[in-house]
Coordinates of C-alpha atoms in Angstrom, one line a residue:
Chain A
M7 CA 14.1 136.8 87.4
S8 CA 14.2 135.4 90.6
L9 CA 14.0 138.0 93.7
A10 CA 15.6 135.2 96.0
V11 CA 18.2 136.4 98.3
D12 CA 21.1 134.3 98.2
P13 CA 21.9 133.9 102.1
T14 CA 25.4 132.2 101.9
A15 CA 28.5 134.1 102.9
A16 CA 29.3 134.9 99.3
G17 CA 26.1 136.1 98.2
R18 CA 26.0 138.7 101.5
L19 CA 29.6 139.7 100.0
R20 CA 28.4 139.7 96.4
R21 CA 25.7 142.4 97.8
W22 CA 27.9 144.2 100.0
A23 CA 30.4 144.7 96.9
R24 CA 27.6 145.4 94.5
A25 CA 26.2 148.3 97.2
W26 CA 29.7 150.0 97.2
C27 CA 30.1 149.8 93.6
V28 CA 26.7 151.6 93.2
A29 CA 27.9 154.3 96.2
W30 CA 31.2 154.7 94.4
R31 CA 29.4 155.5 91.0
I32 CA 27.1 157.7 92.6
T33 CA 30.0 159.7 93.8
R34 CA 31.6 159.8 90.3
L35 CA 28.8 161.4 89.2
N36 CA 28.3 163.9 92.1
F37 CA 31.7 164.9 90.8
R38 CA 31.0 165.3 87.4
A39 CA 28.2 167.3 88.8
Q40 CA 30.4 169.7 90.9
L41 CA 32.4 170.1 88.1
E42 CA 29.9 171.6 85.8
Y43 CA 30.2 175.1 87.7
R44 CA 33.9 175.1 87.6
A45 CA 34.3 178.8 89.5
E46 CA 32.6 177.4 92.0
F47 CA 34.3 174.2 92.2
L48 CA 37.5 175.9 92.3
M49 CA 36.1 178.1 94.8
S50 CA 35.2 175.3 97.0
V51 CA 38.6 173.9 96.9
G52 CA 40.0 176.9 98.1
M53 CA 37.9 177.8 100.5
G54 CA 38.9 174.1 102.0
V55 CA 42.3 175.3 101.8
A56 CA 41.5 178.7 103.7
W57 CA 39.9 177.5 106.4
Q58 CA 42.4 174.8 106.9
S59 CA 45.3 177.6 106.5
S60 CA 43.8 179.5 108.9
V61 CA 43.7 177.0 111.6
I62 CA 47.7 177.0 111.1
V63 CA 48.0 180.5 110.9
F64 CA 46.1 180.8 114.1
A65 CA 48.4 177.8 115.7
T66 CA 51.4 179.6 114.6
V67 CA 50.5 182.9 116.1
L68 CA 49.6 181.4 119.4
L69 CA 52.9 179.2 119.5
Q70 CA 55.0 182.1 118.7
R71 CA 53.1 184.5 121.2
F72 CA 52.7 182.0 124.2
P73 CA 55.7 179.4 123.9
G74 CA 55.0 176.3 126.2
M75 CA 51.4 176.4 125.8
G76 CA 49.8 174.0 128.4
G77 CA 53.5 172.4 129.0
W78 CA 53.6 171.4 125.6
S79 CA 56.2 172.1 123.0
G80 CA 55.6 174.0 119.6
A81 CA 56.6 170.8 118.4
D82 CA 54.0 168.7 120.2
V83 CA 51.5 170.9 119.8
L84 CA 51.6 170.9 116.1
L85 CA 51.0 167.0 116.6
I86 CA 47.5 167.9 117.9
V87 CA 47.0 170.2 115.0
G88 CA 47.9 168.1 112.3
M89 CA 46.0 165.2 113.7
R90 CA 42.7 167.4 114.1
M91 CA 43.0 168.9 110.7
L92 CA 43.6 165.7 109.1
A93 CA 41.0 163.6 110.8
H94 CA 38.8 166.5 110.1
A95 CA 39.6 166.4 106.6
L96 CA 38.6 162.8 106.1
Y97 CA 35.2 163.2 108.5
V98 CA 34.2 166.0 105.8
L99 CA 34.8 163.5 102.8
L100 CA 33.6 160.2 104.1
F101 CA 30.9 161.9 107.1
G102 CA 30.3 165.1 106.5
R103 CA 26.5 165.1 105.0
V104 CA 25.2 164.9 108.2
H105 CA 25.6 168.4 109.2
S106 CA 23.4 169.3 106.5
L107 CA 20.7 166.9 107.2
S108 CA 18.4 169.9 108.4
F109 CA 18.4 171.2 104.9
L110 CA 17.4 167.6 103.7
V111 CA 14.5 167.6 105.9
Q112 CA 13.4 170.9 105.8
E113 CA 13.0 170.7 101.9
G114 CA 11.3 167.3 102.0
R115 CA 14.4 165.6 100.3
L116 CA 14.9 162.7 103.3
D117 CA 11.1 161.3 102.5
A118 CA 12.4 160.3 99.0
C119 CA 15.5 158.8 100.8
L120 CA 13.0 156.1 103.0
L121 CA 11.4 154.6 99.9
R122 CA 14.9 153.8 97.8
P123 CA 16.6 150.9 98.6
M124 CA 19.7 152.1 100.1
P125 CA 20.5 153.0 103.9
V126 CA 19.4 156.2 104.5
Y127 CA 22.4 157.3 106.1
R128 CA 24.5 156.3 103.0
Q129 CA 22.4 158.1 100.8
I130 CA 22.6 161.0 102.9
Q131 CA 26.4 161.0 102.5
L132 CA 25.9 160.4 98.6
S133 CA 23.7 163.5 98.5
V134 CA 26.3 165.7 97.6
F135 CA 30.3 165.7 96.4
P136 CA 31.9 167.4 99.8
T137 CA 34.2 169.6 97.1
H138 CA 35.9 171.7 99.8
G139 CA 37.4 168.2 101.7
L140 CA 39.4 168.1 99.1
G141 CA 41.1 171.4 99.8
D142 CA 40.4 170.4 103.8
L143 CA 42.6 167.1 102.8
A144 CA 45.5 168.8 100.9
V145 CA 46.3 171.1 103.5
G146 CA 45.5 168.8 106.6
A147 CA 47.6 166.0 105.0
T148 CA 50.6 168.4 104.4
M149 CA 50.2 170.1 107.9
F150 CA 50.1 166.2 109.6
A151 CA 53.3 165.4 107.2
F152 CA 54.9 168.3 108.6
A153 CA 53.8 167.5 112.2
V154 CA 55.0 164.3 112.1
Q155 CA 58.4 165.1 110.7
Q156 CA 59.3 167.8 113.5
A157 CA 58.6 165.2 116.3
A158 CA 60.9 164.7 118.9
E159 CA 61.1 161.1 119.1
P160 CA 61.7 158.5 116.2
W161 CA 58.7 156.8 114.5
T162 CA 58.8 153.2 115.3
A163 CA 56.1 150.7 113.9
G164 CA 54.2 150.4 116.8
R165 CA 53.6 154.1 117.4
A166 CA 53.0 154.7 113.7
V167 CA 50.5 152.4 113.7
F168 CA 49.0 154.4 117.2
L169 CA 49.2 157.4 114.9
A170 CA 47.3 156.4 112.2
A171 CA 44.4 154.7 114.4
G172 CA 44.6 158.0 116.1
V173 CA 43.7 159.9 113.4
A174 CA 41.2 157.5 111.9
G175 CA 39.5 157.5 115.5
G176 CA 39.5 160.9 115.7
M177 CA 37.9 161.1 112.4
L178 CA 35.3 158.4 114.0
V179 CA 34.8 160.5 116.9
E180 CA 33.9 163.9 114.8
A181 CA 31.8 161.6 112.9
A182 CA 30.0 160.1 116.0
V183 CA 29.0 164.0 117.5
F184 CA 27.7 165.1 114.4
T185 CA 25.4 162.4 113.3
A186 CA 24.0 162.5 117.3
V187 CA 23.8 166.3 116.8
S188 CA 21.7 165.1 113.4
C189 CA 19.4 162.9 115.3
A190 CA 17.7 166.0 116.5
A191 CA 17.6 167.6 113.3
L192 CA 15.3 164.6 112.2
R193 CA 12.9 166.6 114.6
F194 CA 14.0 170.0 114.7
P195 CA 14.8 171.8 111.5
S196 CA 16.9 174.3 113.8
A197 CA 19.4 171.9 115.0
F198 CA 21.8 173.2 112.1
Y199 CA 22.4 176.0 114.7
W200 CA 23.2 173.3 117.3
S201 CA 25.3 171.3 114.8
T202 CA 27.2 175.0 113.6
W203 CA 27.8 175.6 117.1
V204 CA 29.3 172.4 118.0
D205 CA 31.3 172.8 114.8
E206 CA 32.9 175.9 116.0
L207 CA 33.6 174.8 119.5
M208 CA 35.6 171.5 117.9
A209 CA 37.7 174.0 115.6
T210 CA 38.5 176.3 118.4
F211 CA 39.4 173.9 121.3
G212 CA 40.4 170.9 119.5
S213 CA 43.9 171.8 118.2
Y214 CA 45.1 173.1 121.6
P215 CA 46.3 171.0 124.4
L216 CA 43.0 171.3 127.1
S217 CA 45.4 171.7 129.9
I218 CA 45.4 175.2 129.2
L219 CA 41.6 175.1 130.5
P220 CA 40.3 174.8 134.1
K221 CA 39.8 170.9 134.8
A222 CA 36.1 171.4 134.7
V223 CA 36.1 172.9 131.4
S224 CA 38.4 170.0 130.2
G225 CA 36.5 167.4 131.6
V226 CA 33.2 168.9 129.4
F227 CA 35.6 168.6 126.3
T228 CA 36.4 165.0 127.2
F229 CA 33.5 163.3 128.5
V230 CA 30.6 165.7 127.3
L231 CA 31.6 167.1 124.1
P232 CA 34.4 164.3 123.3
L233 CA 36.5 166.7 121.4
A234 CA 39.8 165.6 123.7
F235 CA 39.9 162.1 121.8
V236 CA 39.8 163.6 118.1
A237 CA 43.7 164.5 118.9
Y238 CA 44.7 165.9 122.2
L239 CA 44.5 162.6 123.9
P240 CA 46.2 160.4 121.2
A241 CA 48.8 162.9 120.3
G242 CA 49.4 163.1 124.3
V243 CA 50.3 159.4 124.2
L244 CA 52.7 159.7 121.9
T245 CA 54.4 162.8 122.9
G246 CA 54.5 161.6 126.5
H247 CA 52.2 163.4 128.3
G248 CA 50.2 160.6 129.2
A249 CA 50.5 161.3 132.9
A250 CA 49.4 165.0 132.8
L251 CA 46.1 164.5 130.4
G252 CA 43.5 165.0 133.2
V253 CA 42.5 161.1 132.2
P254 CA 43.9 157.8 133.1
F255 CA 46.7 156.7 130.8
W256 CA 44.6 153.5 129.4
L257 CA 41.7 155.5 128.5
A258 CA 43.9 158.0 126.5
A259 CA 45.6 155.1 124.9
A260 CA 42.4 153.5 124.0
S261 CA 41.1 156.9 122.2
P262 CA 41.1 154.7 118.8
A263 CA 38.5 152.2 120.5
V264 CA 36.6 155.0 121.6
G265 CA 36.0 156.7 118.4
L266 CA 34.8 153.3 117.0
A267 CA 32.7 152.6 120.2
L268 CA 31.0 156.1 119.8
F269 CA 30.6 156.4 116.4
V270 CA 28.6 152.4 116.5
A271 CA 26.4 154.4 119.6
A272 CA 25.9 157.2 117.4
R273 CA 24.6 155.4 114.3
L274 CA 22.3 153.1 116.8
L275 CA 20.9 156.7 118.1
W276 CA 20.6 157.8 114.8
N277 CA 18.9 154.5 113.3
R278 CA 16.3 155.2 116.3
S279 CA 16.1 158.2 115.7
L280 CA 14.9 157.7 111.9
R281 CA 12.2 155.2 112.9
H282 CA 10.6 157.9 115.0
Y283 CA 11.1 160.4 112.1
T284 CA 7.6 161.9 110.6
G285 CA 8.0 163.7 107.4
V286 CA 6.1 166.6 106.6
N287 CA 3.0 164.6 105.0
G288 CA 2.6 162.8 108.3
Chain B
M20 CA -10.9 198.7 87.9
A21 CA -7.5 197.9 89.1
A22 CA -7.1 200.8 92.1
P23 CA -3.9 203.1 91.6
A24 CA -0.4 202.4 92.9
R25 CA 0.0 203.6 96.4
A26 CA 3.3 204.4 98.3
P27 CA 3.4 201.7 100.7
H28 CA 2.8 202.5 104.2
R29 CA 5.5 202.2 106.8
P30 CA 8.0 200.0 104.8
W31 CA 10.2 200.4 108.1
R32 CA 8.2 197.8 109.0
T33 CA 10.2 195.6 106.9
A34 CA 12.8 195.4 109.4
W35 CA 10.8 193.9 112.1
I36 CA 10.7 190.8 110.4
T37 CA 13.6 188.9 111.8
P38 CA 13.0 190.3 115.1
R39 CA 9.4 188.8 115.7
G40 CA 10.7 185.6 113.7
E41 CA 13.1 185.0 116.4
L42 CA 11.0 186.2 119.2
L43 CA 8.4 183.9 118.3
S44 CA 11.0 180.9 118.6
P45 CA 11.8 180.3 121.9
P46 CA 13.9 177.5 121.6
R47 CA 16.1 179.9 119.5
L48 CA 16.2 182.3 121.8
T49 CA 17.3 180.0 124.4
A50 CA 19.8 178.3 122.5
T51 CA 21.4 181.8 121.7
A52 CA 21.2 183.1 125.4
L53 CA 23.1 179.3 126.1
R54 CA 25.3 179.7 123.4
L55 CA 26.3 183.1 124.1
T56 CA 27.2 182.8 127.5
V57 CA 29.1 179.4 127.1
Q58 CA 31.2 180.8 124.4
V59 CA 32.1 183.8 126.5
F60 CA 33.1 181.5 129.5
L61 CA 35.2 179.6 127.2
V62 CA 37.0 182.6 125.6
V63 CA 37.5 184.0 129.2
F64 CA 39.3 180.7 130.0
L65 CA 40.9 180.5 126.9
W66 CA 42.7 183.5 127.0
R67 CA 43.3 183.4 130.6
G68 CA 45.1 180.3 130.3
L69 CA 47.5 181.4 127.6
Y70 CA 48.2 184.6 129.9
A71 CA 49.1 182.4 132.7
Q72 CA 52.1 181.4 130.6
T73 CA 53.4 185.0 130.3
D74 CA 54.4 187.3 132.5
G75 CA 53.0 191.2 131.1
A76 CA 51.7 192.1 127.8
V77 CA 51.7 190.3 124.8
A78 CA 51.9 192.0 121.4
G79 CA 50.8 195.5 123.2
L80 CA 48.1 193.6 125.2
D81 CA 47.5 192.5 128.6
R82 CA 45.3 189.9 130.0
E83 CA 42.5 191.9 130.6
Q84 CA 42.4 193.5 127.5
A85 CA 43.5 190.7 125.2
V86 CA 40.2 188.9 127.5
A87 CA 37.7 192.4 126.8
Y88 CA 38.7 192.0 122.8
A89 CA 37.9 188.4 122.9
V90 CA 34.6 188.6 125.1
L91 CA 33.3 192.0 122.8
A92 CA 34.3 189.9 119.4
V93 CA 31.8 186.7 120.8
L94 CA 29.2 189.5 121.5
A95 CA 29.9 191.3 117.7
L96 CA 29.5 188.2 116.1
R97 CA 25.8 187.2 117.3
I98 CA 25.0 190.1 115.1
R99 CA 26.3 188.4 112.0
E100 CA 24.6 184.8 112.7
L101 CA 21.0 185.2 112.4
D102 CA 19.9 182.6 110.1
R103 CA 17.7 184.2 107.1
H104 CA 18.5 180.7 105.2
S105 CA 15.5 179.1 107.1
G106 CA 13.3 181.6 106.2
R107 CA 14.5 181.8 102.7
D108 CA 14.6 185.1 102.2
T109 CA 18.4 185.5 101.2
V110 CA 19.1 187.1 97.8
Q111 CA 21.0 183.8 96.8
Q112 CA 17.5 181.9 97.3
H113 CA 15.6 184.3 95.7
L114 CA 17.8 184.1 92.6
H115 CA 18.2 180.6 92.5
H116 CA 14.3 179.9 92.6
G117 CA 13.5 182.9 90.6
T118 CA 11.9 184.6 93.2
I119 CA 13.8 187.8 93.1
V120 CA 11.8 189.6 90.3
Y121 CA 9.2 190.1 93.0
W122 CA 12.0 192.3 94.9
F123 CA 11.7 194.3 91.9
L124 CA 8.0 194.6 91.1
R125 CA 6.9 195.7 94.4
P126 CA 6.1 199.2 95.7
V127 CA 9.3 199.2 97.9
A128 CA 12.8 199.5 95.8
P129 CA 14.9 195.9 96.2
R130 CA 18.1 198.4 97.7
R131 CA 15.7 199.7 100.6
Y132 CA 13.8 196.6 101.5
H133 CA 17.7 195.0 101.7
A134 CA 18.8 197.9 104.0
L135 CA 15.7 197.6 105.8
R136 CA 15.8 193.8 106.7
A137 CA 19.7 193.9 107.3
L138 CA 18.8 196.9 109.6
G139 CA 16.3 194.7 111.7
D140 CA 18.5 192.0 111.8
Q141 CA 21.4 194.5 112.9
L142 CA 19.3 196.1 115.8
Y143 CA 18.0 192.7 116.7
G144 CA 21.5 191.5 117.3
F145 CA 22.8 194.3 118.7
A146 CA 20.3 194.1 121.7
W147 CA 21.9 190.8 122.4
V148 CA 25.3 192.7 122.6
V149 CA 24.3 195.3 124.8
A150 CA 22.6 192.6 127.2
G151 CA 25.5 190.5 126.9
Y152 CA 27.3 193.4 127.4
L153 CA 25.7 194.4 130.6
L154 CA 25.7 191.2 132.1
C155 CA 29.5 190.4 131.3
R156 CA 30.4 193.8 133.1
S157 CA 28.3 193.6 136.1
A158 CA 29.8 189.5 136.4
G159 CA 33.0 191.6 136.2
V160 CA 34.4 190.2 133.0
L161 CA 34.4 193.0 131.1
P162 CA 36.0 196.1 132.2
P163 CA 34.9 199.7 131.2
P164 CA 36.3 201.7 128.2
A165 CA 40.0 202.5 128.7
S166 CA 38.7 206.4 129.2
A167 CA 35.6 208.4 128.7
E168 CA 37.1 209.5 125.1
A169 CA 37.7 205.5 123.9
G170 CA 34.4 204.9 124.8
A171 CA 32.9 207.6 122.6
A172 CA 35.2 206.7 119.9
F173 CA 34.2 203.2 120.3
L174 CA 30.6 203.9 120.3
A175 CA 31.5 205.9 116.8
G176 CA 33.6 202.8 115.5
V177 CA 30.7 200.3 116.3
V178 CA 28.1 202.3 114.2
L179 CA 31.1 202.7 111.3
G180 CA 31.6 199.0 111.6
Q181 CA 28.6 197.9 111.4
L182 CA 27.8 200.0 108.1
V183 CA 30.9 198.6 106.4
L184 CA 29.9 194.9 107.6
Y185 CA 26.3 195.7 105.8
R186 CA 28.5 197.2 102.7
V187 CA 30.7 194.0 102.5
M188 CA 27.8 191.2 102.7
L189 CA 25.4 193.3 100.6
L190 CA 28.7 193.3 97.9
V191 CA 28.6 189.3 98.1
D192 CA 24.8 189.1 98.0
L193 CA 24.8 191.1 94.6
L194 CA 27.8 188.7 93.2
C195 CA 25.0 186.6 93.0
F196 CA 23.3 188.4 90.3
W197 CA 26.5 187.6 87.9
T198 CA 26.9 183.7 89.1
L199 CA 24.8 181.1 89.1
R200 CA 26.2 179.4 92.0
D201 CA 28.1 181.3 94.4
G202 CA 28.0 179.3 97.9
A203 CA 32.0 178.6 97.8
A204 CA 32.2 182.5 97.5
L205 CA 30.1 183.5 99.9
R206 CA 31.6 181.0 102.6
I207 CA 35.1 182.3 101.6
V208 CA 34.1 185.7 102.1
Q209 CA 32.1 185.1 105.4
F210 CA 35.4 183.5 106.8
A211 CA 37.9 185.8 105.2
Q212 CA 35.7 188.5 107.0
N213 CA 36.0 186.4 110.4
L214 CA 39.6 186.3 110.3
L215 CA 40.5 189.5 108.8
S216 CA 38.2 191.5 111.4
G217 CA 40.0 189.8 114.6
A218 CA 37.1 187.6 115.2
F219 CA 39.0 184.4 115.8
A220 CA 41.8 186.2 117.9
P221 CA 43.1 190.1 118.1
L222 CA 44.6 190.9 115.0
W223 CA 47.6 192.3 117.1
F224 CA 48.9 189.0 118.0
F225 CA 49.2 188.4 113.9
P226 CA 52.5 189.0 112.1
G227 CA 53.1 191.9 110.3
W228 CA 52.6 191.0 106.7
F229 CA 49.3 190.2 108.4
R230 CA 48.3 193.3 109.7
T231 CA 49.5 195.0 106.7
M232 CA 47.2 193.1 104.4
S233 CA 44.4 193.5 106.6
D234 CA 45.0 197.4 106.4
F235 CA 44.2 197.2 102.9
L236 CA 40.7 195.6 103.1
P237 CA 37.5 196.6 104.7
F238 CA 37.2 193.8 107.3
Q239 CA 39.2 195.1 110.0
A240 CA 37.1 198.2 109.8
T241 CA 34.3 195.9 111.1
L242 CA 35.6 194.6 114.2
N243 CA 38.9 195.4 114.8
T244 CA 38.9 199.3 115.1
P245 CA 36.0 199.6 117.5
L246 CA 37.3 196.7 119.9
S247 CA 41.0 198.2 119.8
L248 CA 39.2 201.9 120.5
Y249 CA 37.8 200.3 123.7
I250 CA 40.6 198.3 125.2
G251 CA 43.0 201.5 124.4
R252 CA 45.0 199.6 122.4
I253 CA 44.7 202.5 119.7
P254 CA 45.1 205.3 122.1
P255 CA 42.3 208.2 121.7
S256 CA 45.1 210.6 119.9
E257 CA 44.8 208.0 116.5
A258 CA 41.1 207.7 117.1
P259 CA 39.7 210.3 114.5
H260 CA 42.3 208.8 111.8
A261 CA 40.8 205.1 112.6
L262 CA 37.3 206.8 112.1
L263 CA 38.4 208.0 108.9
V264 CA 39.2 205.3 107.6
Q265 CA 36.1 203.2 108.5
A266 CA 33.9 206.1 106.7
V267 CA 36.2 206.4 103.8
W268 CA 35.1 202.3 103.4
A269 CA 32.0 202.8 104.5
V270 CA 31.5 205.6 101.9
G271 CA 33.3 204.0 99.0
L272 CA 31.5 200.5 99.4
A273 CA 28.1 202.3 99.4
V274 CA 28.9 204.3 96.1
L275 CA 30.1 200.7 94.7
T276 CA 26.9 198.9 95.8
R277 CA 24.6 201.2 94.6
W278 CA 26.1 201.2 91.4
L279 CA 25.7 197.4 91.5
W280 CA 22.4 197.5 92.5
H281 CA 21.7 199.2 88.8
R282 CA 23.9 197.1 87.0
A283 CA 22.0 193.9 88.8
A284 CA 18.5 195.6 88.0
L285 CA 19.3 195.5 84.1
R286 CA 20.1 191.8 84.2
V287 CA 16.5 190.7 86.4
V288 CA 14.3 189.2 83.4
S289 CA 10.8 187.7 84.7
Q290 CA 9.9 184.0 83.4
G291 CA 8.9 184.5 79.9
G292 CA 11.6 187.6 79.1

């Protein structure tokens, strides 16, 4: 058997396709494994539904009790909520396993990943099927569709493309944040504590106009923990709040690109951190 | 010859496990202090920002009451967030690995061991709450209780609320004896506990149907009742009724969990049968 690697573009494409084929097969196996415990499976989906529904309930409560939140109409706030929920659901489905990296490190399971012929980051994502993400996606997509339908301005092709790019960018921002936090888990297992906190902050403050907060705090949520780029800034561009977002309009409009840049940076940081990882056996 | 079995000395020392583990981990202490401080300031900004759009009270709560409720909820959540998973001492983990059998072989009964561990957790968390409360009071973020009677009722409500909280979480732990995989159930209960107790937002802001539903569940007794007593949203004249509801939940859940411990013990089989 030849071990030579075909260096041509066609060869690279074949290897790329084969690698993703393997990933797809592992995902199918993981899904079947989740179905082994039917009650647990249904409750996991239910958990996703309940969690996302609570965001809707909370948003509805706040909108009813405090109309005109930060100068945003109810429909505009719902667009933030819908974009954030859908972006979060996609993050959970595609990248969410970085959240539990601490446990893989603690249990020594990451060491095995270092020996297999697949990128470690991808192996972590394939470690388990995120069943609760299905519930997240069901509610998130429903809320997103409702918010889009409620929007005051008509959806032109350009606005629709920006909306889709904004959701993808929001997913990448969230993936970037948790990938960066998980770098700490490669050295300190207690980093899970920080990861949980960041998750809580993003869930609490990511779905509402940051203009209700003092400028310094919204600045922190833009430039330190960039949750503003998940939904607030792209939704602000789409709803005509561009002049009052606390950042230059061009930066808000570039939110999807910022998401991509942050994710690339986070992955580079992760690769670098992994090179310095030392397992329990030294 | 084996020594005769003796009653364990000072089993209450089990309660020290969590506090000692935490005190020996300065990064965790620093992280907790930082997280608590930031979280308190954020909820203060959030609720003040929301009330800046309105004139007067909303759902019977004025701005100071809403801020006080939210800050106290943040502090109270500290009691629930201890990470026993890393120490591999959750009932779920012991059942998964089969080590739960040791709980039934030790001289301290499993029910008592579980209660003592939880007591240590809650007292340690309570120390953080008291420290945070005093800091918030001195910083002017938290007002004093609405009245002396409200303060007394609040203290009674906190104790009863913690009893109910312990029983609710114990109920979930005991569920593990009947299910092989119940991570999702645990998360659902923890989530329902936070939502329906008022940890995310004061229950007074929620629609009537939601509050009616929560009245029939034990969760609101863990947090909403004591916090509402503190800020005066439940007046002292209604405090006896609110405290009685908490007591009924505490006693009812105690009876139920005691029976479940008995049933759970019958299901534990050491390896080999």
